[in-house]
C-alpha positions as a LaTeX table, in Angstrom:
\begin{tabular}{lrrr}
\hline
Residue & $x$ (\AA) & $y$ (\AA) & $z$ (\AA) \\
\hline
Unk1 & $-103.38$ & 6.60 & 102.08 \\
Unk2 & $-102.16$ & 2.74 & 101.69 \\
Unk3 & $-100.54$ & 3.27 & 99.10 \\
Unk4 & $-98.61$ & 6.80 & 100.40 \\
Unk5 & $-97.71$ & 4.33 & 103.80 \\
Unk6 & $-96.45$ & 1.28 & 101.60 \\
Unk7 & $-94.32$ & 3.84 & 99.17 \\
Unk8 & $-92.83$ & 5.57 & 102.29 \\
Unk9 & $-91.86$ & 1.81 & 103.99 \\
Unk10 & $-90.33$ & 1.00 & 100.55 \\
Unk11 & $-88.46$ & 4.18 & 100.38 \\
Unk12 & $-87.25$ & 3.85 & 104.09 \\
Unk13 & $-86.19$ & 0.05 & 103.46 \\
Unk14 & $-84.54$ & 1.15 & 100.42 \\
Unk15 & $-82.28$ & 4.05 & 102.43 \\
Unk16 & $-81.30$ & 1.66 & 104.79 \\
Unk17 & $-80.57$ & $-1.34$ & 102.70 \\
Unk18 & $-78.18$ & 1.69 & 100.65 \\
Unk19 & $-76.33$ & 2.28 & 104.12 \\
Unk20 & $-75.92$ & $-1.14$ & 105.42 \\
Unk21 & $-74.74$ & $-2.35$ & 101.30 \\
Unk22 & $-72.24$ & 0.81 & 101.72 \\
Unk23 & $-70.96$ & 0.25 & 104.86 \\
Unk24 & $-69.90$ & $-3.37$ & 104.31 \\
Unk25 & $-68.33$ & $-2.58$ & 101.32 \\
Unk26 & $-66.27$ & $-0.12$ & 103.31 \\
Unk27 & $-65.58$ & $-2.53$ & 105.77 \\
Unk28 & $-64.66$ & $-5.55$ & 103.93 \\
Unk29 & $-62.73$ & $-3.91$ & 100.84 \\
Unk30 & $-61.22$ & $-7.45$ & 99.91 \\
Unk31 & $-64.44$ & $-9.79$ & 100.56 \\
Unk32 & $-65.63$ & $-11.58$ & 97.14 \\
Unk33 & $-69.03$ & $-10.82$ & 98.40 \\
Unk34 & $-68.61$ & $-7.10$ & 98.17 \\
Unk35 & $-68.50$ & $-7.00$ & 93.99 \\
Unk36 & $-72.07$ & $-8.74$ & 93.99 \\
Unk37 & $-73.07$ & $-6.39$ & 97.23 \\
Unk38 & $-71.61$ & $-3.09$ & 95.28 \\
Unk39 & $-73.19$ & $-3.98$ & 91.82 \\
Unk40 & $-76.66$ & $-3.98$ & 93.65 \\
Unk41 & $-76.13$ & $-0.69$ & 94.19 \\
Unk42 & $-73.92$ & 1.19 & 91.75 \\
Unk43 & $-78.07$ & 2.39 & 90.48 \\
Unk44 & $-77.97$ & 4.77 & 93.05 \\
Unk45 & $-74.82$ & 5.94 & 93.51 \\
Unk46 & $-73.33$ & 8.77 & 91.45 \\
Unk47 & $-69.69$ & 8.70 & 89.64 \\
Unk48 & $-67.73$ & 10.49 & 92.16 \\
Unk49 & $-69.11$ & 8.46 & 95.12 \\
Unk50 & $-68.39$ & 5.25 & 92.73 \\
Unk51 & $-65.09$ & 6.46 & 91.85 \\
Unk52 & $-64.00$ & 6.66 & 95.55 \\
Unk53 & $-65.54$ & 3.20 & 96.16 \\
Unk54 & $-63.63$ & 1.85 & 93.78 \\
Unk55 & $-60.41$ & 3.12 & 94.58 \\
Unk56 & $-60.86$ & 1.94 & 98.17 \\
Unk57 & $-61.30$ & $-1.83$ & 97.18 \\
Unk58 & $-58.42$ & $-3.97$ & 97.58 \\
Unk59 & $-56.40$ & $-4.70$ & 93.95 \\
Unk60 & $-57.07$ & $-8.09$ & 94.35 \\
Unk61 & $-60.77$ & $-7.55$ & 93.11 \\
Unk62 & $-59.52$ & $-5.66$ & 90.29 \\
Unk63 & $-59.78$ & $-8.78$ & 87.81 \\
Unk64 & $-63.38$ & $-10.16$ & 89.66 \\
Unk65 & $-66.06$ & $-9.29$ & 86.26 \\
Unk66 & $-68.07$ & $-7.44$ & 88.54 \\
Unk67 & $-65.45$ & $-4.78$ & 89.67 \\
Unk68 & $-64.49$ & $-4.54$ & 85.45 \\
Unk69 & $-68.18$ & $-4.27$ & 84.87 \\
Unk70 & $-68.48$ & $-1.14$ & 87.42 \\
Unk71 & $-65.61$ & 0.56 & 86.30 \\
Unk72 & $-66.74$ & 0.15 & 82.40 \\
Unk73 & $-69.88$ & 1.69 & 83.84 \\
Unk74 & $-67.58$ & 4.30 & 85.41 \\
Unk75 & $-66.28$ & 5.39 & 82.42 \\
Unk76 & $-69.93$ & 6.05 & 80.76 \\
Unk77 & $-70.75$ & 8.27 & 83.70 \\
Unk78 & $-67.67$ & 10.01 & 83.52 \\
Unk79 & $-68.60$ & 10.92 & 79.84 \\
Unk80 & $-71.84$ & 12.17 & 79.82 \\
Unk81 & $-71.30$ & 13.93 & 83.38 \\
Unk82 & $-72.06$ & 17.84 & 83.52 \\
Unk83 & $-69.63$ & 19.72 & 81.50 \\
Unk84 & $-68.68$ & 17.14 & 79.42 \\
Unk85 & $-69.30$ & 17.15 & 75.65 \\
Unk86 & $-72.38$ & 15.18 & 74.75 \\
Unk87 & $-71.99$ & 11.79 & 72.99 \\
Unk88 & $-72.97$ & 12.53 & 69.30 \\
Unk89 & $-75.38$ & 9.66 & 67.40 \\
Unk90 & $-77.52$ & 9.47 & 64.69 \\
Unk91 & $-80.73$ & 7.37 & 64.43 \\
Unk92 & $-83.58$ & 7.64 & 61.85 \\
Unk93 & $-86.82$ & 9.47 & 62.17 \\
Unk94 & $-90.00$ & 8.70 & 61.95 \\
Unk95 & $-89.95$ & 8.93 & 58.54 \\
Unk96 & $-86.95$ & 7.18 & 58.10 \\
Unk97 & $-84.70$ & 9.94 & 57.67 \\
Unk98 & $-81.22$ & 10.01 & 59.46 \\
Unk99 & $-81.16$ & 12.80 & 62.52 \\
Unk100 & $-77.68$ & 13.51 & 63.81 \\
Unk101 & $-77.61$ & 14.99 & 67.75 \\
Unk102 & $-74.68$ & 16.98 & 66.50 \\
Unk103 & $-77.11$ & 18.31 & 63.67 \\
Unk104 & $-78.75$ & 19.95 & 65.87 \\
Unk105 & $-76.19$ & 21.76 & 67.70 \\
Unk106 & $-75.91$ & 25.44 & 65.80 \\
Unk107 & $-72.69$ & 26.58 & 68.43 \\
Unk108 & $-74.18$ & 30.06 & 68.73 \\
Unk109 & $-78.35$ & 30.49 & 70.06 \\
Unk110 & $-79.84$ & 26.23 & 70.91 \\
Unk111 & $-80.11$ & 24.55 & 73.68 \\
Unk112 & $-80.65$ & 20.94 & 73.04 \\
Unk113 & $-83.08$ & 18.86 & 75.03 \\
Unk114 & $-83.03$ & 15.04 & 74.48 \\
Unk115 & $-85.27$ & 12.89 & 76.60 \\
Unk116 & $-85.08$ & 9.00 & 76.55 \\
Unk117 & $-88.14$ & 7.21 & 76.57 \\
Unk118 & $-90.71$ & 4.57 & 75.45 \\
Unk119 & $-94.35$ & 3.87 & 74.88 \\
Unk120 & $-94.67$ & 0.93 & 77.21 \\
Unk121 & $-93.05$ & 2.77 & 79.56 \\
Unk122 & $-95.55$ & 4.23 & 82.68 \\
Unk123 & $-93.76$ & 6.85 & 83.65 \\
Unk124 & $-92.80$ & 8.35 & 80.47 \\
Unk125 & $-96.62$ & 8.39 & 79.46 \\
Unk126 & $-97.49$ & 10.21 & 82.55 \\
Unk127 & $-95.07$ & 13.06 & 81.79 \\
Unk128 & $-96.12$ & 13.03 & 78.22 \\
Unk129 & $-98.23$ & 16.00 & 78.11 \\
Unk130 & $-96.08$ & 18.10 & 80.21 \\
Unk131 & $-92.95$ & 17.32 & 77.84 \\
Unk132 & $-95.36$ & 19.04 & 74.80 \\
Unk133 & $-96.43$ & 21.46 & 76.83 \\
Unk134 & $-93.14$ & 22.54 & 77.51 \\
Unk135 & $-92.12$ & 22.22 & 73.64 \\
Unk136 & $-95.24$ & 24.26 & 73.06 \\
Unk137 & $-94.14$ & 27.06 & 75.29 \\
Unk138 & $-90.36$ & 27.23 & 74.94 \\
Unk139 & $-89.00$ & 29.50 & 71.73 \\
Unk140 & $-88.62$ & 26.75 & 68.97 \\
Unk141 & $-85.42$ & 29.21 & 67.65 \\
Unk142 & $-84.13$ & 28.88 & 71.02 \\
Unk143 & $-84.07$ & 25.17 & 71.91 \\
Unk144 & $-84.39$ & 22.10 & 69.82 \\
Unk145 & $-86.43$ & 18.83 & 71.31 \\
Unk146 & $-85.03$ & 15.15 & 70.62 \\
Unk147 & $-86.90$ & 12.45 & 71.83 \\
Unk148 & $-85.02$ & 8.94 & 71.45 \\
Unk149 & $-87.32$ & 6.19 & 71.92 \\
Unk150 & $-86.54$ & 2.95 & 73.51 \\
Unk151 & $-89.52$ & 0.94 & 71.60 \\
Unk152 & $-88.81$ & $-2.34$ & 69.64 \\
Unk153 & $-91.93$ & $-2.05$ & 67.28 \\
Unk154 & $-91.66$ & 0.54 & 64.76 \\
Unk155 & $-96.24$ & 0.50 & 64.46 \\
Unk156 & $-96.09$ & 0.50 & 68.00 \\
Unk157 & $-93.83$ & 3.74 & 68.48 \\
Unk158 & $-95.66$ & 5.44 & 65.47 \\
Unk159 & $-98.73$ & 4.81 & 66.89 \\
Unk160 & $-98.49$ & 5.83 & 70.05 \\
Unk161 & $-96.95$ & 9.21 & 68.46 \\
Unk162 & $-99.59$ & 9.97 & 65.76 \\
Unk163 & $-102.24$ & 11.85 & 68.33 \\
Unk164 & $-99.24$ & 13.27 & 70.12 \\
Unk165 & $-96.53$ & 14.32 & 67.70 \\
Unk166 & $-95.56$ & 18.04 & 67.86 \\
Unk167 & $-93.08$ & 19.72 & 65.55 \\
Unk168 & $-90.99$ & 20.77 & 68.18 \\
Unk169 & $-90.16$ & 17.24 & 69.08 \\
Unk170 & $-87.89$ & 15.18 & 66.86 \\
Unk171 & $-88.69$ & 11.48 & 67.57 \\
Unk172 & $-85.74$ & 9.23 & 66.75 \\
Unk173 & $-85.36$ & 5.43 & 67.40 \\
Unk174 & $-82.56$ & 2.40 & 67.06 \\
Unk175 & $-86.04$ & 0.25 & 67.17 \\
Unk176 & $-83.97$ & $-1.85$ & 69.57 \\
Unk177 & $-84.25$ & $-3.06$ & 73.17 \\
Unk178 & $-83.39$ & $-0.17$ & 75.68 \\
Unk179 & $-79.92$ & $-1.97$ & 76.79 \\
Unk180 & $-79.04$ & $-3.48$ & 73.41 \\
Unk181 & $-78.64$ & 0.09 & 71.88 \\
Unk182 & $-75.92$ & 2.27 & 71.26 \\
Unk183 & $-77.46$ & 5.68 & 73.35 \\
Unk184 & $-78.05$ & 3.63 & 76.35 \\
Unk185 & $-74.22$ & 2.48 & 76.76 \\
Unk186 & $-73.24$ & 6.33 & 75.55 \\
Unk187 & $-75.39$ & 7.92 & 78.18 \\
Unk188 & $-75.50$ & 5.32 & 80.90 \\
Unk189 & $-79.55$ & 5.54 & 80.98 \\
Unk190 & $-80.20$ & 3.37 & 83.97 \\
Unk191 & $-83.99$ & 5.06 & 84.08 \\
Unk192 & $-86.24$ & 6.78 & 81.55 \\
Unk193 & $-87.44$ & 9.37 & 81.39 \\
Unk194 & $-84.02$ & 10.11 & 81.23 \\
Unk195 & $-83.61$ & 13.98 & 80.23 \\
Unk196 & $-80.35$ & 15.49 & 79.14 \\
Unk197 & $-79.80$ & 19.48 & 78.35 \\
Unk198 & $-77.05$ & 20.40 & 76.37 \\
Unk199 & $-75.51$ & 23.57 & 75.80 \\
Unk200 & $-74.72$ & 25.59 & 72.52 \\
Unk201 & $-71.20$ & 24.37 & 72.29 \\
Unk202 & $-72.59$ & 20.61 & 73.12 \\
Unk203 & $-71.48$ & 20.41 & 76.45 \\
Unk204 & $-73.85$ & 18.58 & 79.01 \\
Unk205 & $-75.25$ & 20.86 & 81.75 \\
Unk206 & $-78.10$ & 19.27 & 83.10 \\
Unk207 & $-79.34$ & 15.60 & 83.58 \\
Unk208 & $-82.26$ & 14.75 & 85.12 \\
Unk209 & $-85.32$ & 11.98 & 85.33 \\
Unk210 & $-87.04$ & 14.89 & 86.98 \\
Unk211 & $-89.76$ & 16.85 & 84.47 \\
Unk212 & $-90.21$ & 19.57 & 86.86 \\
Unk213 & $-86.70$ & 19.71 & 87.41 \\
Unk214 & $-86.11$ & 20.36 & 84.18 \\
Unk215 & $-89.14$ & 22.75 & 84.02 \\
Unk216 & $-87.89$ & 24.70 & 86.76 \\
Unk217 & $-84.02$ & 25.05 & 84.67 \\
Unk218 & $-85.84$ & 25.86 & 81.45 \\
Unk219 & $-87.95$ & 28.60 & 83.13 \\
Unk220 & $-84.82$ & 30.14 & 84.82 \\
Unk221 & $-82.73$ & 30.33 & 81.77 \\
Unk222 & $-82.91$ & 33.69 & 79.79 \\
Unk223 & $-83.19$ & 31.60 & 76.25 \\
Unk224 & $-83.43$ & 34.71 & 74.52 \\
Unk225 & $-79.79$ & 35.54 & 75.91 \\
Unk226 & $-77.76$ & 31.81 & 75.37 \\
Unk227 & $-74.43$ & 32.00 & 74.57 \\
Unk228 & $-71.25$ & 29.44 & 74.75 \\
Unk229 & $-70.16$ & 31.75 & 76.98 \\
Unk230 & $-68.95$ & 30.76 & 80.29 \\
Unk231 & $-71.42$ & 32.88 & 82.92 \\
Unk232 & $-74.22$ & 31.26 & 80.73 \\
Unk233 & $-72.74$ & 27.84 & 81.08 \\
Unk234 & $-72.15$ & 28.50 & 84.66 \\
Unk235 & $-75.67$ & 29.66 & 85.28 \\
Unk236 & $-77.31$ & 26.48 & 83.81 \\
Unk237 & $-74.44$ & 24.63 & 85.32 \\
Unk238 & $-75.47$ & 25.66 & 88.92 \\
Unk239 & $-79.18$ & 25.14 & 88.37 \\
Unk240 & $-77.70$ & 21.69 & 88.97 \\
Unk241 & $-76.00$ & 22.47 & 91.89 \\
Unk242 & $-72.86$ & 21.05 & 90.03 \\
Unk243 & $-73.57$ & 17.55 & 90.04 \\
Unk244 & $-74.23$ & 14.43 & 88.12 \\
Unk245 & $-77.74$ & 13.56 & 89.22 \\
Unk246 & $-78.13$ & 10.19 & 90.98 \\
Unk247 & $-81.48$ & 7.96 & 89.29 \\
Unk248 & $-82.60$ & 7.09 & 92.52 \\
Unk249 & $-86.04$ & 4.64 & 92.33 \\
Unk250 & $-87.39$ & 2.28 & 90.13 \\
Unk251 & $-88.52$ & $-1.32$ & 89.80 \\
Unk252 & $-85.29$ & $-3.69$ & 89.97 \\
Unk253 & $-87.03$ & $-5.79$ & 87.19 \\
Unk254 & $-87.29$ & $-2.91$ & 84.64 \\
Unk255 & $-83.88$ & $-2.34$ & 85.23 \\
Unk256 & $-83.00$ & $-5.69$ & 84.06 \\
Unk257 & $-85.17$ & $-4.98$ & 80.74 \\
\hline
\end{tabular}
């Protein structure tokens, strides 16, 4: 019961500290203050809402690093957003054998799942067994399972994976830290468990750090019945309601990792 009381006076604090940050930057557009204030919390702010915060700053912040440093970040979001074609990559598996996303992309019957993660991260491990259970009970012909690992030590990763491992999941790694690699700056992950679904023509319809989320838009997709066509992508694409998810939550210092 302490514990529900302290999470719901951090999430209240949090809310509020979002409005007041927001409403400052609104009201002083040309205040050197309001890059630092609006980089503490571009994490929970989606890239439309960024976008229009941007464009209502005054041009004379344009060249403060902060304000170039949001709209690089802009551009990431703007890439992977729904509907957009999914950065491609290729990283080696466990075995040391080269996997390429776009490998895995057939154009006609698989939906793509790729979910960011790492061993010595908590929340990954607690959605652990509901990410193979899923792979367990979704048609292997019909969807294809990536996971890309944020761990440092290959041992460590392998370890962790050698109870676990499941042929439905490909496990890929960089074997770098989570912000020095090349899928975090090509999918903005800001959070993991990041999960992204892509569609059979490669196109991003779903991002989430939800599992159940993304349980509840794998149960109501007809997998038997994916296409490229548009009322399929428009069905997944709606599941979403049509928008770029915001990763709301987390520990500021994790962030920083």
């Amino acid at each position: 019961a302490v514990a529900d009381s302290l999470e719901t006076l951090y999430n209240n604090i949090e809310e509020q500290t979002l409005v007041i940050s927001k409403d400052y930057i609104k009201a002083h557009p040309a205040s050197y203050i309001t890059p630092t204030v609006f980089q503490e919390i571009a994490y929970y702010v989606d890239a439309a809402e960024m976008e229009t915060m941007l464009n209502s700053l005054d041009t004379t912040l344009n060249k403060v690093s902060g304000i170039i440093e949001l709209k690089d970040k802009l551009k990431v979001m703007k890439a992977v957003q729904i509907g957009q074609k999914a950065p491609d990559f290729t990283l080696n598996d466990i075995n040391g054998n080269p996997v390429a996303l776009s490998s895995k992309i057939n154009g006609k019957t698989k939906l793509l799942l790729v979910d960011f993660w790492a061993s010595w991260c908590g929340d990954c491990r607690k959605i652990r067994s509901r990410m193979d259970k899923l792979s367990k009970n979704c048609n292997i012909d019909s969807i294809v399972f990536v996971g890309v690992s944020y761990d440092t030590d290959k041992d460590t990763w392998m370890n962790y994976l050698k109870d676990d491992i499941k042929d439905q999941i490909i496990q890929v790694s960089e074997l770098k830290k989570w912000k020095e690699t090349e899928t975090s700056q090509q999918y903005g992950i800001k959070w993991i468990p990041t999960m992204y679904l892509i569609d059979p023509a490669g196109k991003v319809v779903m991002a989430t750090t939800d599992v159940e989320m993304l349980a509840k838009a794998l149960k109501n997709i007809d997998k038997s019945k994916i296409t490229s066509e548009k009322q399929n992508f428009e069905k997944m694409f709606n599941l979403m309601g049509g928008i770029f998810p915001q990763y709301k939550g987390g520990i500021p210092a994790l962030i920083k990792f």
